[in-house]
CSV table of C-alpha atoms and ligand atoms in Angstrom, one decimal:
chain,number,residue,atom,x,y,z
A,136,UNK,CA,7.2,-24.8,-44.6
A,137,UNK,CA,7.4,-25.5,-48.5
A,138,UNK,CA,8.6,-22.1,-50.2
A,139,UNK,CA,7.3,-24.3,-53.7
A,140,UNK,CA,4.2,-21.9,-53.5
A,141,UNK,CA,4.5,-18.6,-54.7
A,142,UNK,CA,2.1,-15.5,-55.7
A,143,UNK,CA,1.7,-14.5,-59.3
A,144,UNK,CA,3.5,-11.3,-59.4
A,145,UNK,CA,2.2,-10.0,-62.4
A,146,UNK,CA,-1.3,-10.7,-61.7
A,147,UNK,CA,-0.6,-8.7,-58.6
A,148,UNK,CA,0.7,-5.5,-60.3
A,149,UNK,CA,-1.6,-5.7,-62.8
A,150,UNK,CA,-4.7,-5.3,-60.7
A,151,UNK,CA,-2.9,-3.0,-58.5
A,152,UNK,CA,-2.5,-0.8,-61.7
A,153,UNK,CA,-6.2,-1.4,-62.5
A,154,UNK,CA,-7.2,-0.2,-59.2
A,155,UNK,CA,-5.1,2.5,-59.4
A,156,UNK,CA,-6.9,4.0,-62.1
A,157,UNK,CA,-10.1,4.5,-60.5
A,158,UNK,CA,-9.8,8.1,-59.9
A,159,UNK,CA,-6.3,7.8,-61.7
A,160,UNK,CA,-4.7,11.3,-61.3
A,161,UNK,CA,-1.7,13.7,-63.8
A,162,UNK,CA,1.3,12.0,-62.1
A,163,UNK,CA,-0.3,8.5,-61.6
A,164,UNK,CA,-1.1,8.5,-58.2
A,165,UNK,CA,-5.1,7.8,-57.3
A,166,UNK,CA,-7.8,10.3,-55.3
A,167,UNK,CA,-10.3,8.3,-54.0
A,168,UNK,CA,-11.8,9.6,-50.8
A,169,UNK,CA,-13.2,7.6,-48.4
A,170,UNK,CA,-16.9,6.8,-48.9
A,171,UNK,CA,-17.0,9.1,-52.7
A,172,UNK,CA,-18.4,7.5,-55.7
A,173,UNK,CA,-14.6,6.7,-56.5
A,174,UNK,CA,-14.1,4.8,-53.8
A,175,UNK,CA,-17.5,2.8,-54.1
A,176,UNK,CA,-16.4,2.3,-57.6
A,177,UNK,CA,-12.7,1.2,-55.9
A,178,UNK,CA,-15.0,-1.2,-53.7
A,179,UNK,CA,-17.4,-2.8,-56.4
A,180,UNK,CA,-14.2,-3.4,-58.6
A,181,UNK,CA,-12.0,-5.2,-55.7
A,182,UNK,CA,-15.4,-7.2,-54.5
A,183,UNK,CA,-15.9,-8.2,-57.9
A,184,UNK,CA,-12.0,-9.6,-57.7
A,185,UNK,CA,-12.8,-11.5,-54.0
A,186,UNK,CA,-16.0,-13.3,-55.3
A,187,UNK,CA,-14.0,-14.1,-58.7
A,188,UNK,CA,-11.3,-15.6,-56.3
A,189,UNK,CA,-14.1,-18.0,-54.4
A,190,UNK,CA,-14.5,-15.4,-51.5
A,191,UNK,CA,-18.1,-14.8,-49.7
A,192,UNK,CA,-18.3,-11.2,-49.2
A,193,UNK,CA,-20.3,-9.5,-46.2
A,194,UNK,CA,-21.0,-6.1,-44.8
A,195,UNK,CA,-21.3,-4.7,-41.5
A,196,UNK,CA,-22.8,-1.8,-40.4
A,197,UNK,CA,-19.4,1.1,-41.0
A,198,UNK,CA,-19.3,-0.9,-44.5
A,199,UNK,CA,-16.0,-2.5,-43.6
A,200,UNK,CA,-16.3,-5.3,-46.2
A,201,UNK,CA,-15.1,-8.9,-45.3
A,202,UNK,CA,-14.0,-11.5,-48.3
A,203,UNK,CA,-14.4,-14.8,-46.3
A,204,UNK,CA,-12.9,-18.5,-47.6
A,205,UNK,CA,-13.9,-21.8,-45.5
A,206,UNK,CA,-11.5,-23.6,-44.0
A,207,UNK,CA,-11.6,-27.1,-42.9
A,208,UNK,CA,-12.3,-26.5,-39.5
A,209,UNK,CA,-15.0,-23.5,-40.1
A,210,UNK,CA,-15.8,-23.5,-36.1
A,211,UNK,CA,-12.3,-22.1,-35.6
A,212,UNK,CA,-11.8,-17.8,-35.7
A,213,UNK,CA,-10.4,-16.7,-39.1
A,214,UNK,CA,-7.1,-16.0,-40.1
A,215,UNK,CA,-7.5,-12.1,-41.5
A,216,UNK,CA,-5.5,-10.2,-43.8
A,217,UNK,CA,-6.6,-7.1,-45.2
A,218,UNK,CA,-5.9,-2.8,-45.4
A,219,UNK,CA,-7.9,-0.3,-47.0
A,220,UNK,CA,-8.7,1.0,-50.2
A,221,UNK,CA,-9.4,4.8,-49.6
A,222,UNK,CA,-6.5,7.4,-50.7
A,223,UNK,CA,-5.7,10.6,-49.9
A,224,UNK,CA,-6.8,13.4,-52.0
A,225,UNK,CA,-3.2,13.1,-53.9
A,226,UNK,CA,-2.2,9.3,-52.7
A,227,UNK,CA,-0.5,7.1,-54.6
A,228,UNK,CA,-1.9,3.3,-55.9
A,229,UNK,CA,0.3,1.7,-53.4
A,230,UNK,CA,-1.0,2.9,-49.7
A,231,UNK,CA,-3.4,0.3,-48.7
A,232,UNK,CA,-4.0,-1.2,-52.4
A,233,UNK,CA,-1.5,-3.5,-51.6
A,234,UNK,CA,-2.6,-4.7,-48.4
A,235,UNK,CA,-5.6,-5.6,-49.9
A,236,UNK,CA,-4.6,-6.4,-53.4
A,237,UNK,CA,-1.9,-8.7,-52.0
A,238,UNK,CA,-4.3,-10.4,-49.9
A,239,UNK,CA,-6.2,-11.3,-52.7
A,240,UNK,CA,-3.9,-12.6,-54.7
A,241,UNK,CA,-2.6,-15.4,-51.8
A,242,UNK,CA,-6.5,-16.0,-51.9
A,243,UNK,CA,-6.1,-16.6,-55.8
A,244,UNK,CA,-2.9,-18.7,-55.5
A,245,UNK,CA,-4.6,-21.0,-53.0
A,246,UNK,CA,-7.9,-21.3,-55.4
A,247,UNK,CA,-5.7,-22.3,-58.1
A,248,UNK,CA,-3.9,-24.8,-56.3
A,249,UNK,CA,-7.4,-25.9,-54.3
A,250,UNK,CA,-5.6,-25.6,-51.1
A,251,UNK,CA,-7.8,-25.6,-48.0
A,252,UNK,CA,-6.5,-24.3,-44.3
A,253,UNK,CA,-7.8,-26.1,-41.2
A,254,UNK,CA,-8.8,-22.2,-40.0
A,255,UNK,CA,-10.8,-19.9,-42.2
A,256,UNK,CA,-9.2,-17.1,-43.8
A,257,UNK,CA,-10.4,-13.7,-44.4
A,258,UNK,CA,-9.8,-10.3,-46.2
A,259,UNK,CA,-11.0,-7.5,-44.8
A,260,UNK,CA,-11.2,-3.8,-46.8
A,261,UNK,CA,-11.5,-1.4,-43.5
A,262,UNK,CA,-13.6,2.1,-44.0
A,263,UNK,CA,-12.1,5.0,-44.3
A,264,UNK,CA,-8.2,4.7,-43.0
A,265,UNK,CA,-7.3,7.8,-44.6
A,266,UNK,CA,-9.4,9.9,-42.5
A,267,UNK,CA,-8.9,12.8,-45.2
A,268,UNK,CA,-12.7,13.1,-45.6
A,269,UNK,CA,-13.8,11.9,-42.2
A,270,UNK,CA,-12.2,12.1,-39.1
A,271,UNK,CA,-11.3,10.2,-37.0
A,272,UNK,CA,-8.7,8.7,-39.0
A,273,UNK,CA,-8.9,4.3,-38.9
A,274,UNK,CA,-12.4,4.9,-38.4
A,275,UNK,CA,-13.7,1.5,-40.0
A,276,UNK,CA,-11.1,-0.3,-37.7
A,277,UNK,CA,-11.3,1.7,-34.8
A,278,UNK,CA,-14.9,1.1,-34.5
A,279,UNK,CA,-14.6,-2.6,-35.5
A,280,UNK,CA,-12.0,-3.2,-32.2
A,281,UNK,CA,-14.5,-1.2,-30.1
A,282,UNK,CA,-11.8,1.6,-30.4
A,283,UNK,CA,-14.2,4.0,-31.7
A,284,UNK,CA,-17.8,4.0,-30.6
A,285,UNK,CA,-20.1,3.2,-33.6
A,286,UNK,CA,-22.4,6.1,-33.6
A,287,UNK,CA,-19.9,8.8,-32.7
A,288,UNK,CA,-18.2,7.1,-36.3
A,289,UNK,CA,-21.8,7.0,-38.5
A,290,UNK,CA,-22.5,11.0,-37.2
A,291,UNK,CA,-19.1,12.6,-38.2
A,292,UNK,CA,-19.7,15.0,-41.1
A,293,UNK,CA,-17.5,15.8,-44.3
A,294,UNK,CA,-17.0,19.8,-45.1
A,295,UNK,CA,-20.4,19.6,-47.3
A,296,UNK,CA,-22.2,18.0,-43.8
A,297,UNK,CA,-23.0,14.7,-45.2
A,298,UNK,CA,-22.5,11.6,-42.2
A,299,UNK,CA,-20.7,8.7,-42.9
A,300,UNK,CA,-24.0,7.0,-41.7
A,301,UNK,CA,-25.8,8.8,-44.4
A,302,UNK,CA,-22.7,7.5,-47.6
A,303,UNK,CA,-22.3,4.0,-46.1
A,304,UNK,CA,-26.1,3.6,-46.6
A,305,UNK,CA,-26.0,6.0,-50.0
A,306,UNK,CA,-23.1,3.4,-51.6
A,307,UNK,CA,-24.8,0.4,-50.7
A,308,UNK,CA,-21.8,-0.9,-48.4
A,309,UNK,CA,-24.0,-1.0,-45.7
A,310,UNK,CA,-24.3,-4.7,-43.7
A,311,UNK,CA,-26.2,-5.5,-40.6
A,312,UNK,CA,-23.8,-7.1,-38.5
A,313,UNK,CA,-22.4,-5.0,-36.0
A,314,UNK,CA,-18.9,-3.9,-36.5
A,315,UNK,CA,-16.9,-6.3,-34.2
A,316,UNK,CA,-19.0,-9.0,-33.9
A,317,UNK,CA,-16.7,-10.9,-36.2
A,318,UNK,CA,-14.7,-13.2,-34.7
A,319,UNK,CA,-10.9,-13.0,-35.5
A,320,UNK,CA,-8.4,-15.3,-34.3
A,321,UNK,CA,-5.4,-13.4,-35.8
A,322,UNK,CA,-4.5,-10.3,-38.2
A,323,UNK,CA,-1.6,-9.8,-40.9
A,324,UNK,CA,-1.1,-6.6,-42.8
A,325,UNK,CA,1.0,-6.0,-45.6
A,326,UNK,CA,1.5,-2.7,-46.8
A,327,UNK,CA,4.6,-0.1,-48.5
A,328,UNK,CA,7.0,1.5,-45.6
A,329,UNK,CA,6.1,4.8,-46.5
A,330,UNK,CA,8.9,6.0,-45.2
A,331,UNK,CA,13.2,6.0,-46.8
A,332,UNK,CA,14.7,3.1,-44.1
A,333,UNK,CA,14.2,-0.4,-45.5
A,334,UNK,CA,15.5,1.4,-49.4
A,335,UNK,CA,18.2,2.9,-47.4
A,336,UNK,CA,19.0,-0.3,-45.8
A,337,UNK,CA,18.8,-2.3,-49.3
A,338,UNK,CA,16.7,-4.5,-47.3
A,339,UNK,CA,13.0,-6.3,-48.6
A,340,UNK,CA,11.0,-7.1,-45.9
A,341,UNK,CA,10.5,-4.9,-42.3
A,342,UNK,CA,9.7,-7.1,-39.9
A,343,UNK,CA,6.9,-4.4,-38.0
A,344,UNK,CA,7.4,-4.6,-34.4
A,345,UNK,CA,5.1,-1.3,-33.8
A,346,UNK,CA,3.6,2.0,-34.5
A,347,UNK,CA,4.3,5.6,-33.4
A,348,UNK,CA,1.2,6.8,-31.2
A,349,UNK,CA,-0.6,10.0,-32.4
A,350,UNK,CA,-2.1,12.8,-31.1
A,351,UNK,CA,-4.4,15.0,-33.9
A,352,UNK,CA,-6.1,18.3,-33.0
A,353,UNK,CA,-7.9,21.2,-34.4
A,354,UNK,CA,-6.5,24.5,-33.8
A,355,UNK,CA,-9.0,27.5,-34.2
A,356,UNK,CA,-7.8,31.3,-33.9
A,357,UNK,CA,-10.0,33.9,-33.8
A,358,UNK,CA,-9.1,37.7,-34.9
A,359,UNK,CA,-11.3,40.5,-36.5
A,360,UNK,CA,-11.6,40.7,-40.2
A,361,UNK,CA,-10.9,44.2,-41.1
A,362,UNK,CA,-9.6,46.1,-44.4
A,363,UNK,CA,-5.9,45.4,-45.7
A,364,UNK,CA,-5.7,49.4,-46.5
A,365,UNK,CA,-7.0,51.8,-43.8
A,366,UNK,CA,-6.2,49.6,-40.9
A,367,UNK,CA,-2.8,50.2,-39.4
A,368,UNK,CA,-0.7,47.5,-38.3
A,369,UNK,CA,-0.7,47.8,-34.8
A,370,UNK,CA,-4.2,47.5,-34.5
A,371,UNK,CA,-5.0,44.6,-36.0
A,372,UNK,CA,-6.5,41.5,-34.8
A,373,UNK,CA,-5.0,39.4,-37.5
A,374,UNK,CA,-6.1,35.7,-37.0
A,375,UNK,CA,-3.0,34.8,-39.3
A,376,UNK,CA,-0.2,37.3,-38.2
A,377,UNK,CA,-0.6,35.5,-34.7
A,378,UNK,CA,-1.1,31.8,-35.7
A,379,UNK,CA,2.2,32.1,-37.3
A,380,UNK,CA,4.4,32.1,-34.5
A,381,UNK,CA,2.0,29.0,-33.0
A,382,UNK,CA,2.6,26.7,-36.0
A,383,UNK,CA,6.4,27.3,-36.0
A,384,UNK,CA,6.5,26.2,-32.0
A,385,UNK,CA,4.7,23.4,-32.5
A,386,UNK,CA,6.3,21.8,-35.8
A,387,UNK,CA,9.5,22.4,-33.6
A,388,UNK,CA,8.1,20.1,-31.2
A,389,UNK,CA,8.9,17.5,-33.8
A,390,UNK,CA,12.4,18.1,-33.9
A,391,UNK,CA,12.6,18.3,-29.8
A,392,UNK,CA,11.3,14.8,-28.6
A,393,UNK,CA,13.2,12.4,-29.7
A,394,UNK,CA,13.8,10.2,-33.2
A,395,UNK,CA,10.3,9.4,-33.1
A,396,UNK,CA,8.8,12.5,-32.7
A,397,UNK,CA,6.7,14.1,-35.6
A,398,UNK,CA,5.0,17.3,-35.9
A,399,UNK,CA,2.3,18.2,-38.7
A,400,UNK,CA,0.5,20.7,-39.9
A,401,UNK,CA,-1.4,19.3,-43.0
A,402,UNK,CA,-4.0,21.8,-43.4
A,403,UNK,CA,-5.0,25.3,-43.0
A,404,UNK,CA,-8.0,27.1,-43.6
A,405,UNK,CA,-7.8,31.1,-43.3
A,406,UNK,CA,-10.7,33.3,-43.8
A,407,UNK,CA,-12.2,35.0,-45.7
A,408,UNK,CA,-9.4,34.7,-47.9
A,409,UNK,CA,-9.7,37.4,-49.8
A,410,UNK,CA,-6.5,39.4,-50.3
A,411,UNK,CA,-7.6,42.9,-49.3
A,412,UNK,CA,-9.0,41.7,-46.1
A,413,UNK,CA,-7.3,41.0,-42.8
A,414,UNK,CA,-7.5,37.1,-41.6
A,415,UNK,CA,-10.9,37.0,-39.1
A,416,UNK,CA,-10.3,33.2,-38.5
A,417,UNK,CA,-7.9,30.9,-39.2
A,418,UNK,CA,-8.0,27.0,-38.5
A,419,UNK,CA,-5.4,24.5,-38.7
A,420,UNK,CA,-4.9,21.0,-38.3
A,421,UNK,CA,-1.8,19.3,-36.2
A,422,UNK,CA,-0.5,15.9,-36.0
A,423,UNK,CA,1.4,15.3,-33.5
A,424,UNK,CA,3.2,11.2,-33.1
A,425,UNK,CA,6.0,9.3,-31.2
A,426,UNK,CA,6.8,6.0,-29.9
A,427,UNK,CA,6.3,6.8,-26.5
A,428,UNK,CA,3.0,7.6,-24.7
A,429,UNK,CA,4.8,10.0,-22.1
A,430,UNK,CA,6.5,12.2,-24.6
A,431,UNK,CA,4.0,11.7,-27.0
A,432,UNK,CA,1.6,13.2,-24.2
A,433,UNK,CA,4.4,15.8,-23.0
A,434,UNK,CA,3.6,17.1,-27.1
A,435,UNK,CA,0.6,17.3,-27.0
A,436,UNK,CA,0.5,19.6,-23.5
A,437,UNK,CA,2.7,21.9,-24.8
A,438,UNK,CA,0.9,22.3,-27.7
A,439,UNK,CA,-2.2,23.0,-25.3
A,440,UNK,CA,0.3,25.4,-23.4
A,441,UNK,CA,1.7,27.6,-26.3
A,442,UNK,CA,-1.9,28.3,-27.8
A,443,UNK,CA,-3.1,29.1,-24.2
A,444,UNK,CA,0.0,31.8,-24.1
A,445,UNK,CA,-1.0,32.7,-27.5
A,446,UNK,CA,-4.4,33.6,-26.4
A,447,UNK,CA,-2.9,35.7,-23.5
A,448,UNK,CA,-0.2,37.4,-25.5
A,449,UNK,CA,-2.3,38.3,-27.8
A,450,UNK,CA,-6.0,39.2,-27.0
A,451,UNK,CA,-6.7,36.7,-29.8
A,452,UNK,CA,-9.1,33.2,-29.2
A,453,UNK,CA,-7.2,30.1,-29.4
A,454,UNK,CA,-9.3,27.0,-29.4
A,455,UNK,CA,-7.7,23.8,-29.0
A,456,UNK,CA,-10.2,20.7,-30.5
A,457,UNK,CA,-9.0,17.3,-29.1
A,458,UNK,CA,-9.7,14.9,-32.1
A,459,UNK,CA,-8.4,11.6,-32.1
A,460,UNK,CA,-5.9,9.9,-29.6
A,461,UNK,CA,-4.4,6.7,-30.5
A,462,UNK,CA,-1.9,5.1,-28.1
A,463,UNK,CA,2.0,3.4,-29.6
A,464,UNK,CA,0.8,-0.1,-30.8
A,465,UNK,CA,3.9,-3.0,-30.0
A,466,UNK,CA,2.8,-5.9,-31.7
A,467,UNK,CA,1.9,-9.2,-30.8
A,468,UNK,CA,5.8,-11.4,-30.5
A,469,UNK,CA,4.2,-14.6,-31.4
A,470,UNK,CA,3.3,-13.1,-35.0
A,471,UNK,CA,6.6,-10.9,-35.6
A,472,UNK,CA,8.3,-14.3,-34.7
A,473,UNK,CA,6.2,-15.8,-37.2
A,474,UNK,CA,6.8,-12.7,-40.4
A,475,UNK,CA,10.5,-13.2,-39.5
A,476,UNK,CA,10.5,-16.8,-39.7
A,477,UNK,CA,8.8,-16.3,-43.4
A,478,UNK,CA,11.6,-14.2,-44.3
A,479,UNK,CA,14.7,-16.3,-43.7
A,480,UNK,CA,12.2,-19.3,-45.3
A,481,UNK,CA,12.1,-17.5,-48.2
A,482,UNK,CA,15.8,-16.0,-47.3
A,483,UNK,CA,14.5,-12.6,-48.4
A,484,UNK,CA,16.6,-9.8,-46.8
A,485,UNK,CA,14.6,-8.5,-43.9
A,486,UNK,CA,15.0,-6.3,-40.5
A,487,UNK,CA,12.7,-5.4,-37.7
A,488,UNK,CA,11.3,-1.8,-38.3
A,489,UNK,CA,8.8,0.5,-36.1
A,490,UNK,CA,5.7,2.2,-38.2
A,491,UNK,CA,5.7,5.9,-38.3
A,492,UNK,CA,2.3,5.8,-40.0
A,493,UNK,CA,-0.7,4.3,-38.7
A,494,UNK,CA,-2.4,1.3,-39.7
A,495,UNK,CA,-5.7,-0.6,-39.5
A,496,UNK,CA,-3.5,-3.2,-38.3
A,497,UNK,CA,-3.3,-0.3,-35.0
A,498,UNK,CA,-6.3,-1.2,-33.8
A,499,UNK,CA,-7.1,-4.9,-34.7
A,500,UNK,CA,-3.8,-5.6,-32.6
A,501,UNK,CA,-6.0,-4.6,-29.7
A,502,UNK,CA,-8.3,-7.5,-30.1
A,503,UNK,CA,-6.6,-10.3,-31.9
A,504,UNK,CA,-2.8,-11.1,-32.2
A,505,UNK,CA,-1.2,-8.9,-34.9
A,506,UNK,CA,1.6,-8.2,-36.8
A,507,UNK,CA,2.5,-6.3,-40.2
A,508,UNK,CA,5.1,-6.7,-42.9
A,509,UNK,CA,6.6,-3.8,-44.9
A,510,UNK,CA,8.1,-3.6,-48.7
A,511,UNK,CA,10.3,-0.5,-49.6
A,512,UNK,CA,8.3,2.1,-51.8
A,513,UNK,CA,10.8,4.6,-54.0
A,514,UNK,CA,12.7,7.2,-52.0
A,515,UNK,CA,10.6,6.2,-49.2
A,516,UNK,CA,8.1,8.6,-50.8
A,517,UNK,CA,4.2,8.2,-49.9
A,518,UNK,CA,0.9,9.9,-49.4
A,519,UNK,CA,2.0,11.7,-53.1
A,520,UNK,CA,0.9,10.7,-56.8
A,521,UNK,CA,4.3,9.8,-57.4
A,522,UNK,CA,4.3,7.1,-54.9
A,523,UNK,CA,5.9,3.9,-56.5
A,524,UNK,CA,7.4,0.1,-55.6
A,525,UNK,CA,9.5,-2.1,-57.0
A,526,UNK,CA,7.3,-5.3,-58.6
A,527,UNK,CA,9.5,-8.2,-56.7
A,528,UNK,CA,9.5,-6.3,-53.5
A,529,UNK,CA,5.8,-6.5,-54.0
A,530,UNK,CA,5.8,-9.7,-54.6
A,531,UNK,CA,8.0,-10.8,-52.0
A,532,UNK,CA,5.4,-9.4,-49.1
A,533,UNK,CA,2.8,-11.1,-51.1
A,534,UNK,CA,5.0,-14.4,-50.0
A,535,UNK,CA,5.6,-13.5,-46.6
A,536,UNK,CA,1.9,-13.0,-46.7
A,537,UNK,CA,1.1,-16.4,-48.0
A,538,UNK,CA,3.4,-17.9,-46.1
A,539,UNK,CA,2.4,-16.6,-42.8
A,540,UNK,CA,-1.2,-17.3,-43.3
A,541,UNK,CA,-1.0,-20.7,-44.5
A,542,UNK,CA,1.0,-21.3,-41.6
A,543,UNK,CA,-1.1,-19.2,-39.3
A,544,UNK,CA,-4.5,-21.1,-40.6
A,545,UNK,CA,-2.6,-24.6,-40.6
B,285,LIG,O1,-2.0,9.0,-40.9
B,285,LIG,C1,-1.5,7.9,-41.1
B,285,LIG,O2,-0.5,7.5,-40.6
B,285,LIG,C2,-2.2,6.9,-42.1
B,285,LIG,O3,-1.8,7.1,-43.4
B,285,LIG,N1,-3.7,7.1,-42.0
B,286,LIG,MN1,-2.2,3.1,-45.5
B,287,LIG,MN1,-2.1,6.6,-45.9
């Protein structure tokens, strides 16, 4: 494989930095949440990019959005890159940007050097991976690999009630074609570690063998609202007072299951929050993940089994809501073989690495063959403004990208 091609890494930053101020934030991170005029803004900017780059864009009906470029051979299934544009409400311009900013540009390098594959080669921008606004979280994916059933995904409702059916149609994102009747013949996504081990290991590339499962849920307590003066302690029925002890048991079933296990509680509503009334209802998100389905399972039962004790200790509801499941993804050999390969090419310093976030990539390696390659980000921070990467590491996933789909499409 000829290593003469390489990406333009400046053309790659700077776009990256373009993108990144659409709903630019204080400490330079982006908020763009999924389906919000931001992110339609994010989407008519990056589709403006894709046709710029010779790309025929289409639509289907969750609004993932698919940059196509012929091949020779245009019977054959396309090779697909591709990752998602959407940010958490704080994110950084990294987290998914580059997946799909790096994509471009190998689409750009090729135009400039009128290099055509014998396969076709895609770039996909998948709805909603943040699943900040609308959960379940992957939702354009999951729903594309039959993961997620299509209407269950167009009827879930942000905390205004408006569907995802109702923006995809409102932001004009909306294709025909039903999600998943796309052929693909195999899948490659680049994206930041999010995480401290390639930096620590002074190492370029991960080489991503798979990602930790997860397990999120809903936790609802029920108390009594009652005055913060005249009511005496021991009769309250304070919704908070007794979902404390329940959040510290279950972040500590992080800590208990292993190096992969993760427990988190991201957010928390209590009510009415006012600060002379006692707590009537408090409801509380938990993210619970690990590399193995067992355990990862074992988590989520005791979980189930502390807020059932809760419930009996303390007179209080506990309502456990079962959101979103998604199994440990191993991906395909055949296309980790082929990222490795691309790295010693390009001798770029590289190691095999498991994901501890999830990816599109999750559930497109359940219908085609998959694999994904990391690039440090700084401190191995993410999901934060202050999210940052170095411009050649960048760059040097945008070769392993190239390389792996012109090799992938030859
Ligand atoms: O939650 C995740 O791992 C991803 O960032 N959506
Ligand atoms: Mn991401
Ligand atoms: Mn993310």
């Amino acid at each position: 494989m000829s290593n003469t091609l390489s990406i333009d890494g400046a053309r790659l930053w700077n776009s990256l930095m373009e993108l990144g101020e659409i709903g630019g934030t204080e400490k330079g991170g982006s908020r763009r949440l999924a389906l919000t005029e931001l992110d339609h803004q994010g989407r008519e900017l990056v589709c403006g990019w894709m046709r710029d780059a010779g790309l025929t864009i289409s639509f289907d009906r969750m609004g993932n959005i698919f940059g196509r470029r012929p091949g020779r051979d245009n019977s054959l299934a396309p090779v697909m890159t591709g990752s998602h544009i959407d940010t958490q409400p704080s994110g950084g311009k990294f987290d998914g940007c580059y997946g799909v900013l790096a994509g471009l540009e190998v689409m750009r390098v090729l135009k400039d050097h009128a290099i055509v594959t014998t396969a076709p080669l895609e770039l996909a921008i998948w709805t909603n991976e943040e699943g900040v606004r609308f959960v379940p979280t992957m939702m354009g994916s999951g729903v594309f690999s039959k993961s997620i059933p299509l209407d269950h995904a167009l009827a879930a409702t942000d905390a205004n009630g408006l569907t995802v059916g109702d923006e995809v149609k409102a932001r004009g994102f909306f294709g025909d074609e039903e999600p998943g009747q796309h052929p693909v013949g195999s899948y490659y996504e680049v994206h930041i570690e999010q995480g401290p081990v390639l930096e620590a290991n002074e190492n370029t590339i991960g080489v991503v063998t798979g990602v930790l499962g997860q397990r999120l849920m809903n936790i609802t307590v029920t108390g009594q609202e009652a005055h913060a003066g005249p009511t005496p302690m021991a009769i309250r029925k304070d919704a908070l007072q007794h979902s404390l002890p329940l959040m510290t048991e279950i972040l500590a079933l992080g800590r208990s299951h292993g190096d992969s296990g993760r427990a988190t509680i991201g957010q928390v509503a209590v009510l009415p929050g006012a600060r002379n009334t006692i707590p009537g209802l408090v409801k509380f998100s938990v993210d619970l993940r690990n590399l193995d389905r067992t355990v990862l399972e074992e988590m989520a039962n005791k979980a189930k089994m502390a807020a059932a004790a809760a419930q009996e200790r303390t007179g209080l509801t506990f309502e456990v809501d079962d959101l979103q499941t998604i199994t440990p993804t191993v991906f395909h050999y055949a296309n980790v073989e082929m990222v490795d390969a691309a790295c010693k090419s390009r001798g770029y310093s590289h190691q095999r690495i498991v994901s501890g976030a999830g990816h599109d990539a999750c559930f497109i390696s359940r219908i085609a063959p998959t694999s994904m390659i990391f690039v440090p980000c700084k401190d191995g921070i993410s999901h934060n403004e202050i999210e940052d990467a170095a411009p050649t590491d960048l760059e040097a996933g945008a070769n392993v990208l190239l390389d792996v789909l012109l090799r992938a499409s030859a």
